[in-house]
PDB file of C-alpha atoms and ligand atoms in Angstrom:
ATOM      1  CA  MET A   1      14.006  60.088  -1.043  1.00  0.00           C
ATOM      2  CA  ALA A   2      17.468  60.602  -3.730  1.00  0.00           C
ATOM      3  CA  THR A   3      18.257  63.086  -2.131  1.00  0.00           C
ATOM      4  CA  ARG A   4      18.899  61.452   1.280  1.00  0.00           C
ATOM      5  CA  VAL A   5      20.844  58.842  -0.969  1.00  0.00           C
ATOM      6  CA  GLN A   6      23.083  60.849  -3.165  1.00  0.00           C
ATOM      7  CA  HIS A   7      24.298  62.877   1.047  1.00  0.00           C
ATOM      8  CA  ALA A   8      25.016  58.728   1.951  1.00  0.00           C
ATOM      9  CA  LEU A   9      27.105  58.323  -1.429  1.00  0.00           C
ATOM     10  CA  GLU A  10      28.681  61.229  -0.451  1.00  0.00           C
ATOM     11  CA  GLN A  11      29.614  60.363   3.063  1.00  0.00           C
ATOM     12  CA  LEU A  12      30.926  57.254   2.052  1.00  0.00           C
ATOM     13  CA  LYS A  13      32.948  58.556  -0.860  1.00  0.00           C
ATOM     14  CA  THR A  14      34.953  60.765   2.050  1.00  0.00           C
ATOM     15  CA  THR A  15      35.387  57.528   3.162  1.00  0.00           C
ATOM     16  CA  GLY A  16      37.046  56.540   0.435  1.00  0.00           C
ATOM     17  CA  VAL A  17      34.642  53.917  -0.831  1.00  0.00           C
ATOM     18  CA  ARG A  18      34.048  53.810  -4.114  1.00  0.00           C
ATOM     19  CA  ILE A  19      31.100  54.558  -5.978  1.00  0.00           C
ATOM     20  CA  THR A  20      29.939  51.863  -7.867  1.00  0.00           C
ATOM     21  CA  PRO A  21      26.900  51.733  -9.786  1.00  0.00           C
ATOM     22  CA  GLN A  22      25.788  48.215  -8.439  1.00  0.00           C
ATOM     23  CA  ARG A  23      26.408  49.131  -4.835  1.00  0.00           C
ATOM     24  CA  HIS A  24      24.380  53.362  -5.740  1.00  0.00           C
ATOM     25  CA  ALA A  25      21.319  50.415  -6.766  1.00  0.00           C
ATOM     26  CA  ILE A  26      21.668  48.558  -3.592  1.00  0.00           C
ATOM     27  CA  LEU A  27      21.528  51.355  -1.294  1.00  0.00           C
ATOM     28  CA  ASN A  28      18.892  53.275  -3.687  1.00  0.00           C
ATOM     29  CA  TYR A  29      15.906  49.311  -2.533  1.00  0.00           C
ATOM     30  CA  LEU A  30      17.367  49.821   0.871  1.00  0.00           C
ATOM     31  CA  MET A  31      16.013  53.290   1.052  1.00  0.00           C
ATOM     32  CA  GLU A  32      13.304  53.729  -1.518  1.00  0.00           C
ATOM     33  CA  SER A  33      11.828  49.992  -0.119  1.00  0.00           C
ATOM     34  CA  MET A  34      11.988  50.406   4.035  1.00  0.00           C
ATOM     35  CA  GLY A  35      11.030  46.836   3.955  1.00  0.00           C
ATOM     36  CA  HIS A  36      13.700  45.393   5.512  1.00  0.00           C
ATOM     37  CA  PRO A  37      14.747  43.174   2.615  1.00  0.00           C
ATOM     38  CA  THR A  38      16.772  39.958   2.940  1.00  0.00           C
ATOM     39  CA  ALA A  39      20.317  40.213   0.608  1.00  0.00           C
ATOM     40  CA  ASP A  40      18.690  37.515  -1.696  1.00  0.00           C
ATOM     41  CA  GLU A  41      15.344  39.722  -1.935  1.00  0.00           C
ATOM     42  CA  ILE A  42      17.595  42.607  -2.942  1.00  0.00           C
ATOM     43  CA  TYR A  43      19.800  40.214  -5.756  1.00  0.00           C
ATOM     44  CA  ARG A  44      16.318  39.167  -7.456  1.00  0.00           C
ATOM     45  CA  ALA A  45      15.534  43.004  -7.645  1.00  0.00           C
ATOM     46  CA  LEU A  46      18.400  43.894  -9.099  1.00  0.00           C
ATOM     47  CA  GLU A  47      18.953  41.163 -10.938  1.00  0.00           C
ATOM     48  CA  PRO A  48      17.302  42.193 -14.387  1.00  0.00           C
ATOM     49  CA  GLN A  49      19.539  45.723 -13.759  1.00  0.00           C
ATOM     50  CA  PHE A  50      23.089  44.016 -13.187  1.00  0.00           C
ATOM     51  CA  PRO A  51      22.484  40.924 -14.561  1.00  0.00           C
ATOM     52  CA  SER A  52      26.387  39.165 -13.956  1.00  0.00           C
ATOM     53  CA  MET A  53      26.545  40.662 -10.070  1.00  0.00           C
ATOM     54  CA  SER A  54      25.842  37.560  -7.677  1.00  0.00           C
ATOM     55  CA  VAL A  55      24.089  37.591  -4.405  1.00  0.00           C
ATOM     56  CA  ALA A  56      28.135  37.745  -2.189  1.00  0.00           C
ATOM     57  CA  THR A  57      28.546  41.209  -4.259  1.00  0.00           C
ATOM     58  CA  VAL A  58      25.033  41.797  -2.496  1.00  0.00           C
ATOM     59  CA  TYR A  59      26.586  40.775   1.092  1.00  0.00           C
ATOM     60  CA  ASN A  60      29.995  42.301   0.306  1.00  0.00           C
ATOM     61  CA  ASN A  61      27.951  45.501   0.121  1.00  0.00           C
ATOM     62  CA  LEU A  62      25.961  45.163   2.219  1.00  0.00           C
ATOM     63  CA  LYS A  63      28.894  44.258   4.680  1.00  0.00           C
ATOM     64  CA  MET A  64      30.551  47.329   3.530  1.00  0.00           C
ATOM     65  CA  PHE A  65      26.597  50.069   4.957  1.00  0.00           C
ATOM     66  CA  LEU A  66      27.019  47.817   7.725  1.00  0.00           C
ATOM     67  CA  GLU A  67      30.495  48.894   8.868  1.00  0.00           C
ATOM     68  CA  ALA A  68      29.841  52.752   7.677  1.00  0.00           C
ATOM     69  CA  GLY A  69      27.037  52.619  10.168  1.00  0.00           C
ATOM     70  CA  MET A  70      24.431  53.331   7.110  1.00  0.00           C
ATOM     71  CA  VAL A  71      22.931  50.308   7.687  1.00  0.00           C
ATOM     72  CA  ARG A  72      21.843  47.876  10.463  1.00  0.00           C
ATOM     73  CA  GLU A  73      20.894  43.533  10.322  1.00  0.00           C
ATOM     74  CA  LEU A  74      17.945  42.311  11.595  1.00  0.00           C
ATOM     75  CA  THR A  75      18.614  38.988  12.869  1.00  0.00           C
ATOM     76  CA  TYR A  76      16.065  36.200  13.035  1.00  0.00           C
ATOM     77  CA  GLY A  77      16.904  33.417  13.950  1.00  0.00           C
ATOM     78  CA  ASP A  78      16.287  31.581  11.009  1.00  0.00           C
ATOM     79  CA  ASN A  79      19.167  32.800   9.191  1.00  0.00           C
ATOM     80  CA  SER A  80      17.856  35.595   7.023  1.00  0.00           C
ATOM     81  CA  SER A  81      19.083  38.370   7.829  1.00  0.00           C
ATOM     82  CA  ARG A  82      17.556  41.100   6.767  1.00  0.00           C
ATOM     83  CA  PHE A  83      18.894  45.076   6.711  1.00  0.00           C
ATOM     84  CA  ASP A  84      17.169  48.277   7.587  1.00  0.00           C
ATOM     85  CA  ALA A  85      18.307  51.784   5.992  1.00  0.00           C
ATOM     86  CA  ASN A  86      16.646  53.203   9.033  1.00  0.00           C
ATOM     87  CA  VAL A  87      19.109  53.720  11.158  1.00  0.00           C
ATOM     88  CA  THR A  88      16.713  56.364  13.362  1.00  0.00           C
ATOM     89  CA  ASP A  89      15.535  54.965  17.014  1.00  0.00           C
ATOM     90  CA  HIS A  90      12.758  52.983  16.075  1.00  0.00           C
ATOM     91  CA  TYR A  91      10.683  50.067  16.235  1.00  0.00           C
ATOM     92  CA  HIS A  92       9.139  47.003  14.245  1.00  0.00           C
ATOM     93  CA  VAL A  93       6.113  45.588  13.982  1.00  0.00           C
ATOM     94  CA  ILE A  94       5.407  41.830  12.167  1.00  0.00           C
ATOM     95  CA  CYS A  95       3.100  40.429  10.316  1.00  0.00           C
ATOM     96  CA  ASP A  96       2.702  36.953  11.211  1.00  0.00           C
ATOM     97  CA  GLN A  97       0.798  35.876   7.605  1.00  0.00           C
ATOM     98  CA  CYS A  98       3.342  37.700   5.225  1.00  0.00           C
ATOM     99  CA  GLY A  99       6.413  38.303   6.811  1.00  0.00           C
ATOM    100  CA  LYS A 100       6.202  41.664   6.076  1.00  0.00           C
ATOM    101  CA  ILE A 101       8.690  43.724   8.646  1.00  0.00           C
ATOM    102  CA  GLU A 102       6.947  48.053   8.759  1.00  0.00           C
ATOM    103  CA  ASP A 103       8.601  50.854  11.494  1.00  0.00           C
ATOM    104  CA  PHE A 104       6.946  52.496  13.938  1.00  0.00           C
ATOM    105  CA  SER A 105       8.313  55.344  16.810  1.00  0.00           C
ATOM    106  CA  TYR A 106       7.473  55.226  20.160  1.00  0.00           C
ATOM    107  CA  PRO A 107       9.449  57.106  22.916  1.00  0.00           C
ATOM    108  CA  SER A 108      13.018  54.543  23.347  1.00  0.00           C
ATOM    109  CA  LEU A 109      12.237  52.470  26.505  1.00  0.00           C
ATOM    110  CA  LYS A 110      15.243  53.388  27.555  1.00  0.00           C
ATOM    111  CA  SER A 111      13.262  52.720  32.267  1.00  0.00           C
ATOM    112  CA  VAL A 112      13.028  48.576  30.666  1.00  0.00           C
ATOM    113  CA  GLU A 113      16.592  48.961  30.228  1.00  0.00           C
ATOM    114  CA  LEU A 114      17.732  50.468  32.935  1.00  0.00           C
ATOM    115  CA  GLN A 115      15.525  48.142  35.492  1.00  0.00           C
ATOM    116  CA  ALA A 116      16.905  45.022  33.588  1.00  0.00           C
ATOM    117  CA  ALA A 117      20.737  46.917  34.363  1.00  0.00           C
ATOM    118  CA  SER A 118      19.615  47.462  38.108  1.00  0.00           C
ATOM    119  CA  SER A 119      18.167  43.846  38.671  1.00  0.00           C
ATOM    120  CA  THR A 120      20.108  42.302  37.198  1.00  0.00           C
ATOM    121  CA  GLY A 121      23.362  43.532  37.544  1.00  0.00           C
ATOM    122  CA  PHE A 122      24.330  43.318  33.614  1.00  0.00           C
ATOM    123  CA  GLU A 123      26.077  45.574  31.580  1.00  0.00           C
ATOM    124  CA  VAL A 124      23.250  47.151  28.766  1.00  0.00           C
ATOM    125  CA  HIS A 125      23.808  47.700  25.405  1.00  0.00           C
ATOM    126  CA  GLY A 126      20.274  48.067  24.368  1.00  0.00           C
ATOM    127  CA  HIS A 127      17.384  46.495  23.444  1.00  0.00           C
ATOM    128  CA  ARG A 128      14.551  44.776  20.709  1.00  0.00           C
ATOM    129  CA  LEU A 129      11.473  45.324  20.691  1.00  0.00           C
ATOM    130  CA  GLU A 130       8.623  43.484  18.018  1.00  0.00           C
ATOM    131  CA  VAL A 131       5.219  43.937  17.792  1.00  0.00           C
ATOM    132  CA  TYR A 132       3.383  40.951  16.146  1.00  0.00           C
ATOM    133  CA  GLY A 133       0.413  40.946  13.931  1.00  0.00           C
ATOM    134  CA  VAL A 134      -1.565  40.307  11.213  1.00  0.00           C
ATOM    135  CA  CYS A 135      -1.031  43.667   8.358  1.00  0.00           C
ATOM    136  CA  LYS A 136      -3.568  45.273   6.673  1.00  0.00           C
ATOM    137  CA  SER A 137      -3.358  44.410   2.836  1.00  0.00           C
ATOM    138  CA  CYS A 138      -2.679  40.175   5.354  1.00  0.00           C
ATOM    139  CA  ARG A 139      -6.578  41.653   6.316  1.00  0.00           C
ATOM    140  CA  ASP A 140      -7.884  43.126   3.348  1.00  0.00           C
ATOM    141  CA  GLN A 141      -7.218  39.863   1.297  1.00  0.00           C
TER     142      GLN A 141
HETATM  143 ZN1  LIG B   1       0.926  41.035   5.875  1.00  0.00          ZN
HETATM  144 ZN1  LIG B   2      12.989  49.464  10.491  1.00  0.00          ZN
END
């Protein structure tokens, strides 16, 4: 996992972005947690390590990672964006009880996009699929 972060940081450097310890920590947290945290969760997790860091700093860095295509933003209409360091094609399963989001892979549903385009005349840009349920740790309680 450390090599993935290292690789991502090397990529950033080539775009002229300065690698600060905070940047490194935020990216590392995102890649290691894989739990699709909110900016606030990242902030709270890293606060002990960087007491002078603000939530705004976390937001600004996330925005920069987004622009560099290193993370994805997931919006759920309740203005708590979540961030995903897995930028490969994958789907999400969401726990109704604790809100945890986990990745799973499934062949991309391209045929759904094609059907949507042909039956509506839309120029289709993508799709989102979410599966809901109760996660293992909630069920074990
Ligand atoms: Zn759960
Ligand atoms: Zn994901």
